Amino acid sequence: MSLLQSKPAQNDTMPVGGSSPQSRHFANLSRFARRGFFPIITLAAVGALWEVIVRVSGVAEYLVPTPSAVWSRLTGDLGYFLFHGLITLYESLGGFAMGTVVAVVAAGVMAHSRLLERTVYPIALLIKVTPIVAIAPLFVIWFGFGSFPKMMIAALITFFPVMVNTFIGLRSVNPTTMDFFRLLDAGQAHVLFKLRVPSALPYLFAAFRIAVPLSVIGAVVGEWFTGDRGLGSVIIVAHHNIDMPTLFSAIAVLACIGLGLTGITALIERRVLFWHDSQQSGPGL
Amino acid sequence: MGRGDWEQSVVENRKPHVTFRGLTHEYGNGDARVTALTDIDLEIYEGEFVSIIGPSGCGKTTLLRIVGDLLTPTHGTVRIDHATPYEARHQRLFGAVFQDAALLPWRTAAENVSLSFELNRDADGDDKNRDVDELLDTVGLGGFHDSYPYQLSGGMKQRVALARALAARPRILLMDEPFGSLDEITRPDMGYELLRIWEGRPTTVLFVTHSIVEAVMLSDRVIVLSPRPGEIVDVVDIELSRPRLQFIEESQEFADYTALMRGLLKGARREPLAV
Ligand SMILES: Nc1ncnc2c1ncn2[C@@H]1O[C@H](COP(=O)(O)OP(=O)(O)O)[C@@H](O)[C@H]1O
Ligand SMILES: [Mg+2]
């Protein structure tokens, strides 16, 4: 469907000033370079400073490791970190997917009837205000070891922001457009799929930006309680052994996972929401 | 059938098409009650181009929404050939263009126009694409079938909205200040283009505006409403010949009509027209 088309190339008969697809592509690349340049420089500078301070001051490695020690631990056993990282990634994404599906269905149900809204919303709110770390041990007891309890925790933490935003999105239809649908005697299904759902997409993506990193938190918290697999359990084990390079390596891999997922979400958003106001502003920084 | 013949048959038959009887609408209740319209009695004839003019807040939008069954009046009735607005809406008699083009931003111009076909359960599939292309050409958007709304100017979006409304083949076209957000340069052009398109189709048009020039230029009759609560001050027949061509605004006759209308809107009693 048209929703999934990428931003169309603008030819020169268009009234809006635009650039060719090629130059747009280069603009994206150079923007990426510009965006990446300063953070990477800053990160490198902080790392170098850190290395020097640790070496000069002689702080023990079990308190603060040098970046070089972390780097050699990480690259020396890359397969190990990759294995556990992929498990955490799998649990995060699985939980995110489950949470999103349930949240969207709940939002649809709530948008459909005020009565259900009054019933479902307070329960959802209760889930939201309950600290996820407090529920995690319970899930481990209920669902045992393996990936499932972690996914459930990630799903739970994903659920609320996605549900609330989808609900608001389904309700945030342009009233004039709604009038047009009614005037043409459009059926319920048409109003839902041709109007409400596409109107809700910008809200859904706004929720994803929050929920995607949250789902990684959910997975890691789950792994803390069942020290079998995943970066969360790697962290717990390293913590017991006061193995700082391993601990920092796991944190670094988690940061990369978060960064990657956020980037991919933004990329998909740009393709799906090419028509939305949020995508029309020029290259921002 | 050309517009001339059509005009002729309108005059001969004078068959009421849309009938208002004692139409009154109040919003809210108790202290918050606002009377938007009072006691509207009116007949609109088939194929007529009728403008409704009046100051902001006098109930013009309310009137259109009642006709289109988007609002249920508190008192009085509207009939479209004996059908209630509800029945007429289910018979798909209406098309509409609002001040806000209200296009679906995720669809191209062509996809927006074909929305009217998609929403119509009885439309048959084969002619659709040809009709969409034809309609977009008719409203002067030949090269923009695949453009998205964010790539179009305000005037172009209104053209798409007009094509989308026409795609439903409405018998009654409801237009609520469709050119209200356009600049003074684009606006008259849109008016002439609307006339040209309307002249080829036997469609009744209810056109809300607060532009006197626009009302005189386009209409067979102009309904003048008083400030809130909206009441019919007068109904003016515009006897300018059709087709109305560019620069008709410059004629003396036209100036007389606008002067008359200005007077009526200021609350003056109607004086015999000196033409
Ligand atoms: N939904 C509503 N609730 C309460 N008052 C309304 C509502 N819609 C319109 N009104 C009031 O009714 C009057 C007529 O409104 P409207 O028909 O929109 O006027 P117009 O289109 O001529 O500017 C206005 O005074 C407006 O404030
Ligand atoms: Mg209005």
Coordinates of C-alpha atoms and ligand atoms in Angstrom, one line a residue:
Chain A
M1 CA 0.0 0.0 0.0
S2 CA 1.0 3.6 -0.5
L3 CA 1.8 3.9 3.2
L4 CA 4.9 2.0 2.8
Q5 CA 6.3 3.9 -0.2
S6 CA 9.4 5.8 0.3
K7 CA 9.4 9.5 -0.2
P8 CA 8.9 10.0 -3.9
A9 CA 11.4 11.7 -6.0
Q10 CA 10.4 15.2 -6.8
N11 CA 10.8 16.3 -10.4
D12 CA 11.3 19.8 -11.5
T13 CA 7.6 20.5 -12.3
M14 CA 6.8 20.2 -8.6
P15 CA 5.9 23.5 -6.9
V16 CA 7.9 22.6 -3.9
G17 CA 11.7 23.2 -4.1
G18 CA 13.3 19.7 -4.0
S19 CA 16.4 18.0 -4.9
S20 CA 17.1 14.9 -7.1
P21 CA 17.1 11.5 -5.3
Q22 CA 20.8 11.3 -5.8
S23 CA 21.7 14.6 -4.2
R24 CA 19.1 13.8 -1.4
H25 CA 21.0 10.5 -0.9
F26 CA 24.3 12.4 -0.6
A27 CA 22.7 14.9 1.7
N28 CA 21.7 12.0 4.0
L29 CA 25.2 10.6 3.9
S30 CA 26.9 13.9 4.7
R31 CA 24.3 14.6 7.3
F32 CA 25.1 11.3 8.9
A33 CA 28.8 12.1 8.8
R34 CA 28.1 15.5 10.3
R35 CA 26.0 14.1 13.0
G36 CA 28.4 11.3 13.8
F37 CA 31.6 13.3 13.6
F38 CA 31.4 15.4 16.8
P39 CA 30.0 12.7 19.1
I40 CA 32.6 10.2 18.0
I41 CA 35.4 12.8 18.5
T42 CA 34.0 13.6 21.9
L43 CA 33.7 10.0 22.9
A44 CA 37.3 9.3 21.8
A45 CA 38.6 12.3 23.8
V46 CA 36.7 11.2 26.9
G47 CA 38.1 7.7 26.4
A48 CA 41.7 9.0 26.1
L49 CA 41.3 11.2 29.1
W50 CA 39.9 8.3 31.1
E51 CA 42.8 6.0 30.1
V52 CA 45.4 8.7 31.2
I53 CA 43.7 9.4 34.5
V54 CA 43.4 5.8 35.5
R55 CA 47.0 5.1 34.6
V56 CA 48.4 8.1 36.3
S57 CA 46.3 7.9 39.4
G58 CA 46.8 4.1 39.7
V59 CA 43.2 3.3 40.6
A60 CA 42.8 -0.5 41.0
E61 CA 41.3 -2.3 38.0
Y62 CA 38.5 -3.9 40.1
L63 CA 37.2 -0.3 40.7
V64 CA 37.7 1.4 37.3
P65 CA 39.3 -0.4 34.3
T66 CA 41.1 1.3 31.6
P67 CA 39.3 1.6 28.3
S68 CA 42.1 -0.4 26.7
A69 CA 41.5 -3.3 29.1
V70 CA 37.8 -3.2 28.3
W71 CA 38.6 -3.1 24.6
S72 CA 41.0 -6.1 24.8
R73 CA 38.4 -8.0 26.8
L74 CA 35.7 -7.2 24.4
T75 CA 37.6 -8.0 21.2
G76 CA 39.4 -10.9 22.8
D77 CA 36.1 -12.8 23.4
L78 CA 33.9 -11.2 20.8
G79 CA 32.0 -14.4 20.2
Y80 CA 31.0 -14.6 23.9
F81 CA 29.6 -11.1 24.0
L82 CA 27.9 -11.5 20.6
F83 CA 26.2 -14.7 21.7
H84 CA 24.8 -13.1 24.9
G85 CA 24.1 -9.8 23.1
L86 CA 22.0 -11.6 20.4
I87 CA 20.0 -13.4 23.2
T88 CA 19.2 -10.1 24.8
L89 CA 18.4 -8.6 21.5
Y90 CA 16.1 -11.5 20.7
E91 CA 14.3 -11.2 24.1
S92 CA 14.0 -7.4 23.7
L93 CA 12.5 -7.6 20.2
G94 CA 10.2 -10.5 21.1
G95 CA 8.9 -8.7 24.1
F96 CA 8.6 -5.5 22.2
A97 CA 6.6 -7.3 19.5
M98 CA 4.3 -9.0 22.0
G99 CA 3.8 -5.8 24.0
T100 CA 3.0 -3.8 20.9
V101 CA 0.5 -6.3 19.6
V102 CA -1.4 -6.5 22.9
A103 CA -1.1 -2.7 23.3
V104 CA -2.5 -2.0 19.9
V105 CA -5.4 -4.4 20.4
A106 CA -6.1 -2.9 23.8
A107 CA -6.0 0.6 22.3
G108 CA -8.4 -0.4 19.5
V109 CA -10.8 -1.9 22.0
M110 CA -10.6 1.3 24.2
A111 CA -11.1 3.6 21.2
H112 CA -14.2 1.5 20.3
S113 CA -16.1 1.9 23.6
R114 CA -16.1 4.3 26.5
L115 CA -17.1 1.5 28.8
L116 CA -14.1 -0.6 27.9
E117 CA -11.9 2.5 28.1
R118 CA -12.9 3.0 31.7
T119 CA -12.2 -0.7 32.4
V120 CA -9.0 -1.2 30.6
Y121 CA -7.3 2.1 31.2
P122 CA -7.1 1.9 35.0
I123 CA -5.6 -1.6 34.8
A124 CA -3.0 -0.4 32.3
L125 CA -2.2 2.5 34.6
L126 CA -1.7 0.1 37.5
I127 CA 0.8 -1.8 35.4
K128 CA 2.6 1.4 34.5
V129 CA 3.0 2.7 38.0
T130 CA 4.2 -0.6 39.4
P131 CA 8.0 -0.7 39.2
I132 CA 9.0 -3.4 36.6
V133 CA 11.9 -4.6 38.8
A134 CA 9.3 -5.5 41.5
I135 CA 7.4 -7.7 39.1
A136 CA 10.4 -9.4 37.4
P137 CA 11.1 -12.0 40.1
L138 CA 7.4 -13.0 40.0
F139 CA 7.6 -13.6 36.3
V140 CA 10.7 -15.7 36.8
I141 CA 8.8 -17.9 39.3
W142 CA 5.8 -18.1 37.0
F143 CA 7.4 -18.6 33.7
G144 CA 10.7 -20.3 34.7
F145 CA 14.0 -20.1 32.9
G146 CA 14.6 -19.5 29.2
S147 CA 13.7 -16.5 27.2
F148 CA 10.0 -16.3 27.8
P149 CA 9.9 -14.6 31.2
K150 CA 12.4 -11.9 29.9
M151 CA 10.2 -11.3 26.9
M152 CA 7.2 -11.0 29.2
I153 CA 8.9 -8.3 31.2
A154 CA 10.0 -6.5 28.1
A155 CA 6.4 -6.8 26.8
L156 CA 5.0 -5.4 30.0
I157 CA 7.3 -2.4 29.9
T158 CA 6.6 -1.8 26.2
F159 CA 2.9 -2.0 26.7
F160 CA 1.9 1.2 28.3
P161 CA 3.5 3.9 26.1
V162 CA 2.4 2.1 23.0
M163 CA -1.1 1.6 24.3
V164 CA -1.6 5.2 25.3
N165 CA -0.2 6.7 22.1
T166 CA -2.1 4.3 19.9
F167 CA -5.3 5.2 21.8
I168 CA -4.7 8.9 21.4
G169 CA -3.7 8.4 17.8
L170 CA -6.9 6.5 16.9
R171 CA -8.9 9.3 18.4
S172 CA -6.9 12.1 16.7
V173 CA -8.5 12.1 13.3
N174 CA -8.9 15.4 11.5
P175 CA -12.6 16.2 12.2
T176 CA -13.1 17.6 8.7
T177 CA -11.8 14.4 7.2
M178 CA -14.1 12.5 9.5
D179 CA -17.0 14.6 8.2
F180 CA -16.1 13.7 4.7
F181 CA -16.1 10.0 5.4
R182 CA -19.5 10.3 7.1
L183 CA -21.0 12.4 4.3
L184 CA -20.0 9.6 1.9
D185 CA -21.6 7.1 4.2
A186 CA -18.4 5.2 4.8
G187 CA -18.6 1.9 6.6
Q188 CA -17.0 1.3 10.0
A189 CA -14.2 -0.8 8.5
H190 CA -13.3 1.9 6.0
V191 CA -13.2 4.6 8.7
L192 CA -10.9 2.3 10.8
F193 CA -8.5 1.2 8.1
K194 CA -8.5 4.1 5.7
L195 CA -8.6 6.9 8.3
R196 CA -8.0 6.0 11.9
V197 CA -5.1 3.6 11.6
P198 CA -3.0 5.7 9.2
S199 CA -3.8 8.8 11.4
A200 CA -2.5 6.9 14.4
L201 CA 0.8 5.9 12.8
P202 CA 2.7 9.1 13.8
Y203 CA 1.6 8.5 17.4
L204 CA 2.6 4.9 17.2
F205 CA 6.1 5.8 16.1
A206 CA 6.5 8.4 18.8
A207 CA 5.7 5.6 21.2
F208 CA 8.2 3.2 19.6
R209 CA 11.0 5.7 20.2
I210 CA 10.3 5.4 23.9
A211 CA 9.4 1.7 23.9
V212 CA 12.3 0.3 22.0
P213 CA 15.0 1.2 24.5
L214 CA 12.5 0.3 27.3
S215 CA 12.2 -3.2 26.0
V216 CA 16.0 -3.7 26.2
I217 CA 15.7 -2.6 29.9
G218 CA 13.0 -5.1 30.4
A219 CA 15.0 -8.0 28.9
V220 CA 18.1 -7.1 31.0
V221 CA 16.2 -6.8 34.2
G222 CA 14.7 -10.2 33.5
E223 CA 18.1 -11.7 32.9
W224 CA 19.4 -10.4 36.3
F225 CA 17.0 -12.8 38.1
T226 CA 17.9 -15.9 36.1
G227 CA 21.6 -15.9 35.5
D228 CA 21.6 -18.3 32.6
R229 CA 22.0 -16.3 29.4
G230 CA 22.0 -12.8 28.0
L231 CA 24.0 -9.7 28.8
G232 CA 22.0 -9.1 32.0
S233 CA 23.3 -12.3 33.4
V234 CA 26.8 -11.6 32.1
I235 CA 26.6 -8.4 34.1
I236 CA 25.5 -10.2 37.3
V237 CA 28.2 -12.8 37.0
A238 CA 30.9 -10.2 36.3
H239 CA 29.6 -8.2 39.2
H240 CA 30.0 -11.2 41.6
N241 CA 33.6 -11.8 40.3
I242 CA 34.4 -8.1 40.4
D243 CA 35.4 -8.5 36.7
M244 CA 35.3 -4.9 35.6
P245 CA 36.4 -5.3 32.0
T246 CA 33.7 -7.9 31.4
L247 CA 31.1 -5.7 33.1
F248 CA 32.0 -2.7 31.0
S249 CA 32.1 -4.7 27.8
A250 CA 28.6 -5.9 28.5
I251 CA 27.5 -2.4 29.1
A252 CA 29.1 -1.2 25.9
V253 CA 27.4 -4.0 23.9
L254 CA 24.0 -3.0 25.4
A255 CA 24.6 0.6 24.5
C256 CA 25.3 -0.5 20.9
I257 CA 22.1 -2.5 20.8
G258 CA 20.2 0.5 22.1
L259 CA 21.8 2.8 19.5
G260 CA 21.2 0.3 16.7
L261 CA 17.6 -0.3 17.5
T262 CA 16.9 3.4 17.9
G263 CA 18.5 4.1 14.5
I264 CA 16.6 1.4 12.8
T265 CA 13.3 2.6 14.3
A266 CA 14.1 6.1 13.1
L267 CA 14.9 4.8 9.6
I268 CA 11.6 2.9 9.3
E269 CA 9.8 5.9 10.6
R270 CA 11.2 8.1 7.9
R271 CA 10.1 5.6 5.3
V272 CA 6.6 5.0 6.7
L273 CA 5.8 8.6 7.7
F274 CA 7.3 10.4 4.7
W275 CA 4.0 12.3 4.4
H276 CA 3.9 13.5 8.0
D277 CA 4.7 17.0 9.1
S278 CA 7.5 15.7 11.4
Q279 CA 9.4 14.5 8.3
Q280 CA 9.1 17.7 6.3
S281 CA 11.5 19.9 8.2
G282 CA 14.9 20.3 6.6
P283 CA 17.9 18.4 7.9
G284 CA 17.9 19.2 11.5
L285 CA 20.7 18.4 13.8
Chain B
M1 CA -27.2 19.1 -21.9
G2 CA -25.6 22.6 -21.9
R3 CA -26.0 24.9 -19.0
G4 CA -28.2 27.2 -21.1
D5 CA -30.8 24.4 -21.6
W6 CA -30.4 23.4 -18.1
E7 CA -31.1 26.9 -16.8
Q8 CA -34.2 26.9 -19.0
S9 CA -35.5 23.7 -17.5
V10 CA -34.8 24.9 -14.0
V11 CA -36.9 28.0 -14.6
E12 CA -39.7 25.9 -16.2
N13 CA -39.9 23.2 -13.6
R14 CA -38.9 25.1 -10.4
K15 CA -39.1 21.8 -8.6
P16 CA -38.0 22.2 -5.0
H17 CA -35.1 20.0 -4.4
V18 CA -34.0 20.9 -0.9
T19 CA -36.7 22.3 1.4
F20 CA -36.1 23.9 4.8
R21 CA -39.1 24.4 7.1
G22 CA -38.8 26.3 10.3
L23 CA -35.2 25.2 10.8
T24 CA -33.7 26.3 14.1
H25 CA -30.6 25.1 15.7
E26 CA -29.4 25.6 19.3
Y27 CA -26.1 24.4 20.6
G28 CA -25.7 23.4 24.2
N29 CA -28.3 23.9 26.9
G30 CA -29.0 25.9 30.0
D31 CA -26.8 28.9 30.4
A32 CA -24.5 27.7 27.7
R33 CA -27.2 27.7 25.1
V34 CA -26.3 29.3 21.8
T35 CA -28.9 29.8 19.1
A36 CA -27.0 29.4 15.8
L37 CA -29.9 29.5 13.3
T38 CA -33.6 30.6 13.6
D39 CA -36.5 29.8 11.6
I40 CA -35.1 29.2 8.2
D41 CA -37.7 28.6 5.5
L42 CA -36.3 28.1 2.1
E43 CA -36.5 26.1 -1.2
I44 CA -33.6 25.3 -3.3
Y45 CA -34.2 24.1 -6.8
E46 CA -32.6 21.3 -8.7
G47 CA -29.4 22.4 -10.5
E48 CA -29.3 25.7 -8.7
F49 CA -26.1 27.4 -7.6
V50 CA -27.1 29.0 -4.2
S51 CA -24.7 30.9 -2.0
I52 CA -25.2 31.5 1.7
I53 CA -23.5 34.6 2.9
G54 CA -23.4 36.2 6.3
P55 CA -20.9 37.4 9.0
S56 CA -18.8 34.9 10.9
G57 CA -20.7 32.9 13.4
C58 CA -24.1 33.4 11.8
G59 CA -24.7 29.7 11.4
K60 CA -23.6 29.0 7.8
T61 CA -21.6 26.0 8.6
T62 CA -24.4 24.8 10.9
L63 CA -26.8 25.0 8.0
L64 CA -24.6 22.9 5.7
R65 CA -23.9 20.3 8.4
I66 CA -27.6 19.9 8.9
V67 CA -28.3 19.4 5.2
G68 CA -25.5 16.8 5.1
D69 CA -26.8 14.9 8.2
L70 CA -23.6 15.7 10.1
L71 CA -25.8 17.5 12.7
T72 CA -29.4 17.0 13.8
P73 CA -31.4 20.2 14.1
T74 CA -33.1 21.0 17.3
H75 CA -36.3 22.3 15.5
G76 CA -37.7 22.2 12.0
T77 CA -37.0 20.0 9.1
V78 CA -34.9 19.6 6.0
R79 CA -36.0 17.5 3.1
I80 CA -34.2 16.5 0.0
D81 CA -36.9 15.4 -2.5
H82 CA -39.0 14.1 0.5
A83 CA -36.0 12.3 1.9
T84 CA -34.5 13.2 5.3
P85 CA -30.9 14.2 5.4
Y86 CA -30.2 10.8 6.9
E87 CA -31.8 9.0 4.0
A88 CA -30.1 11.3 1.5
R89 CA -26.7 10.6 3.0
H90 CA -27.3 6.9 2.7
Q91 CA -28.4 7.4 -0.9
R92 CA -25.0 9.1 -1.3
L93 CA -26.5 12.2 -2.8
F94 CA -23.8 14.5 -1.3
G95 CA -20.4 15.7 -2.1
A96 CA -18.4 18.2 -0.1
V97 CA -15.5 20.6 -0.1
F98 CA -14.6 22.3 3.1
Q99 CA -12.3 25.2 3.9
D100 CA -9.7 22.7 5.1
A101 CA -9.0 20.4 2.1
A102 CA -8.9 17.5 4.5
L103 CA -7.0 15.3 2.1
L104 CA -5.4 12.1 3.4
P105 CA -1.8 13.1 3.6
W106 CA -0.5 9.6 3.1
R107 CA -2.2 9.3 -0.3
T108 CA -1.2 10.9 -3.7
A109 CA -3.7 13.3 -5.4
A110 CA -5.0 10.4 -7.5
E111 CA -5.4 8.1 -4.5
N112 CA -7.2 10.9 -2.7
V113 CA -9.7 11.2 -5.5
S114 CA -10.2 7.5 -5.8
L115 CA -11.1 7.5 -2.1
S116 CA -14.5 8.5 -3.1
F117 CA -14.9 5.4 -5.2
E118 CA -13.4 3.2 -2.5
L119 CA -15.9 4.4 0.1
N120 CA -18.8 3.8 -2.3
R121 CA -19.7 0.1 -2.0
D122 CA -21.6 0.0 -5.3
A123 CA -19.0 1.7 -7.5
D124 CA -17.8 -0.6 -10.2
G125 CA -14.1 -1.1 -10.6
D126 CA -13.2 -0.7 -14.2
D127 CA -13.9 3.0 -14.9
K128 CA -12.3 4.2 -11.7
N129 CA -8.8 4.9 -12.8
R130 CA -9.9 6.6 -16.0
D131 CA -12.3 8.7 -14.0
V132 CA -9.7 9.7 -11.5
D133 CA -7.3 10.8 -14.3
E134 CA -10.1 12.7 -16.1
L135 CA -11.2 14.4 -12.9
L136 CA -7.7 15.6 -12.0
D137 CA -7.3 16.9 -15.5
T138 CA -10.6 18.7 -15.2
V139 CA -9.6 20.6 -12.1
G140 CA -6.3 21.5 -13.8
L141 CA -3.9 19.2 -12.0
G142 CA -2.8 17.3 -15.1
G143 CA 0.8 16.8 -14.0
F144 CA 0.2 16.2 -10.3
H145 CA -1.5 12.8 -10.1
D146 CA 1.2 11.3 -8.2
S147 CA 2.1 14.2 -5.9
Y148 CA 1.4 14.0 -2.2
P149 CA -0.5 16.8 -0.4
Y150 CA 2.7 18.1 1.2
Q151 CA 4.0 18.8 -2.2
L152 CA 0.9 20.8 -3.3
S153 CA 0.0 24.4 -2.6
G154 CA -3.2 25.4 -0.8
G155 CA -5.0 26.1 -4.1
M156 CA -3.9 22.8 -5.6
K157 CA -5.1 20.9 -2.5
Q158 CA -8.5 22.5 -2.9
R159 CA -8.6 21.4 -6.5
V160 CA -7.9 17.8 -5.4
A161 CA -10.7 18.2 -2.8
L162 CA -13.0 19.3 -5.5
A163 CA -12.1 16.4 -7.8
R164 CA -12.6 14.0 -4.8
A165 CA -16.0 15.5 -4.2
L166 CA -17.0 15.3 -7.9
A167 CA -15.8 11.7 -8.0
A168 CA -18.8 10.7 -5.8
R169 CA -21.0 12.1 -8.5
P170 CA -23.0 14.1 -6.0
R171 CA -26.4 15.5 -6.8
I172 CA -25.9 18.1 -4.1
L173 CA -22.5 19.7 -3.6
L174 CA -21.9 21.2 -0.2
M175 CA -19.2 23.8 -0.1
D176 CA -18.1 25.5 3.1
E177 CA -15.9 28.4 2.3
P178 CA -13.9 26.2 0.0
F179 CA -11.7 29.1 -1.2
G180 CA -11.6 30.9 2.2
S181 CA -8.0 30.1 2.9
L182 CA -6.7 31.0 -0.6
D183 CA -5.1 34.3 -1.5
E184 CA -6.9 37.1 -3.3
I185 CA -5.1 36.3 -6.5
T186 CA -5.9 32.6 -6.7
R187 CA -9.4 32.9 -5.4
P188 CA -11.3 34.4 -8.4
D189 CA -9.6 31.9 -10.7
M190 CA -10.8 29.0 -8.6
G191 CA -14.3 30.6 -8.8
Y192 CA -14.3 30.6 -12.6
E193 CA -13.0 27.2 -12.7
L194 CA -15.7 25.9 -10.4
L195 CA -18.3 27.6 -12.6
R196 CA -16.8 25.9 -15.7
I197 CA -16.9 22.5 -14.0
W198 CA -20.4 23.0 -12.6
E199 CA -21.8 24.1 -15.9
G200 CA -21.0 20.7 -17.4
R201 CA -22.9 18.8 -14.6
P202 CA -26.4 19.1 -13.4
T203 CA -25.5 19.5 -9.7
T204 CA -27.1 21.6 -7.1
V205 CA -24.6 23.6 -5.2
L206 CA -24.9 25.0 -1.7
F207 CA -22.0 27.4 -1.4
V208 CA -21.1 29.1 1.9
T209 CA -18.9 32.2 1.7
H210 CA -18.3 35.5 3.3
S211 CA -17.1 37.0 0.2
I212 CA -19.7 39.2 -1.5
V213 CA -17.9 39.2 -4.9
E214 CA -17.6 35.4 -4.8
A215 CA -21.3 35.1 -4.0
V216 CA -22.4 37.4 -6.8
M217 CA -20.0 35.9 -9.3
L218 CA -21.0 32.3 -8.8
S219 CA -24.6 32.2 -7.8
D220 CA -28.1 32.0 -9.2
R221 CA -29.4 33.1 -5.8
V222 CA -27.8 34.4 -2.7
I223 CA -29.2 33.8 0.7
V224 CA -28.2 36.7 3.0
L225 CA -28.1 35.8 6.7
S226 CA -28.2 38.2 9.7
P227 CA -25.6 38.0 12.5
R228 CA -26.2 35.4 15.1
P229 CA -28.7 34.0 15.5
G230 CA -28.7 33.5 11.7
E231 CA -32.0 34.5 10.1
I232 CA -32.7 35.0 6.4
V233 CA -32.5 38.7 5.8
D234 CA -33.1 38.4 2.1
V235 CA -32.8 36.2 -0.9
V236 CA -31.3 37.9 -3.9
D237 CA -31.6 36.6 -7.5
I238 CA -28.5 37.2 -9.5
E239 CA -29.7 37.7 -13.0
L240 CA -26.3 37.9 -14.6
S241 CA -26.2 35.8 -17.8
R242 CA -24.3 32.6 -18.0
P243 CA -21.8 31.4 -18.8
R244 CA -20.1 34.1 -16.7
L245 CA -16.8 35.0 -18.1
Q246 CA -13.7 36.5 -16.6
F247 CA -13.9 40.2 -15.7
I248 CA -17.6 40.1 -15.2
E249 CA -16.7 41.7 -11.8
E250 CA -15.9 44.9 -13.7
S251 CA -19.4 45.4 -15.0
Q252 CA -21.8 48.0 -13.6
E253 CA -24.5 45.3 -13.1
F254 CA -22.1 43.3 -11.0
A255 CA -21.2 46.4 -8.9
D256 CA -24.9 47.1 -8.3
Y257 CA -25.4 43.6 -7.0
T258 CA -22.4 43.8 -4.6
A259 CA -23.6 47.2 -3.4
L260 CA -27.0 45.8 -2.7
M261 CA -25.5 42.9 -0.9
R262 CA -23.2 45.1 1.2
G263 CA -26.3 47.1 2.2
L264 CA -28.2 44.0 3.2
L265 CA -25.3 42.7 5.3
K266 CA -25.1 46.0 7.1
G267 CA -28.7 45.6 8.0
A268 CA -30.3 48.0 5.5
R269 CA -33.7 47.2 4.2
R270 CA -33.8 46.2 0.6
E271 CA -34.3 49.0 -1.9
P272 CA -35.6 48.5 -5.4
L273 CA -32.6 47.6 -7.6
A274 CA -31.9 50.4 -10.0
V275 CA -31.1 48.3 -13.1
Ligands
LIG1 N1 -20.2 22.6 18.4 C1 -20.6 23.8 18.9 N2 -20.9 24.0 20.2 C2 -21.4 25.2 20.6 N3 -21.5 26.2 19.8 C3 -21.2 26.1 18.5 C4 -20.7 24.9 18.0 N4 -20.5 25.0 16.6 C5 -20.8 26.3 16.4 N5 -21.3 27.0 17.5 C6 -21.7 28.4 17.5 O1 -22.8 28.5 16.7 C7 -22.7 29.7 15.9 C8 -22.7 29.4 14.5 O2 -21.6 28.7 14.1 P1 -21.2 28.4 12.6 O3 -22.4 27.6 12.0 O4 -19.9 27.7 12.6 O5 -21.1 29.8 11.9 P2 -20.4 30.3 10.6 O6 -20.1 29.0 9.8 O7 -21.4 31.1 9.9 O8 -19.2 31.1 10.9 C9 -21.4 30.4 16.4 O9 -21.7 31.4 17.3 C10 -20.6 29.3 17.1 O10 -20.0 29.8 18.2
MG2 MG -18.2 28.4 9.1

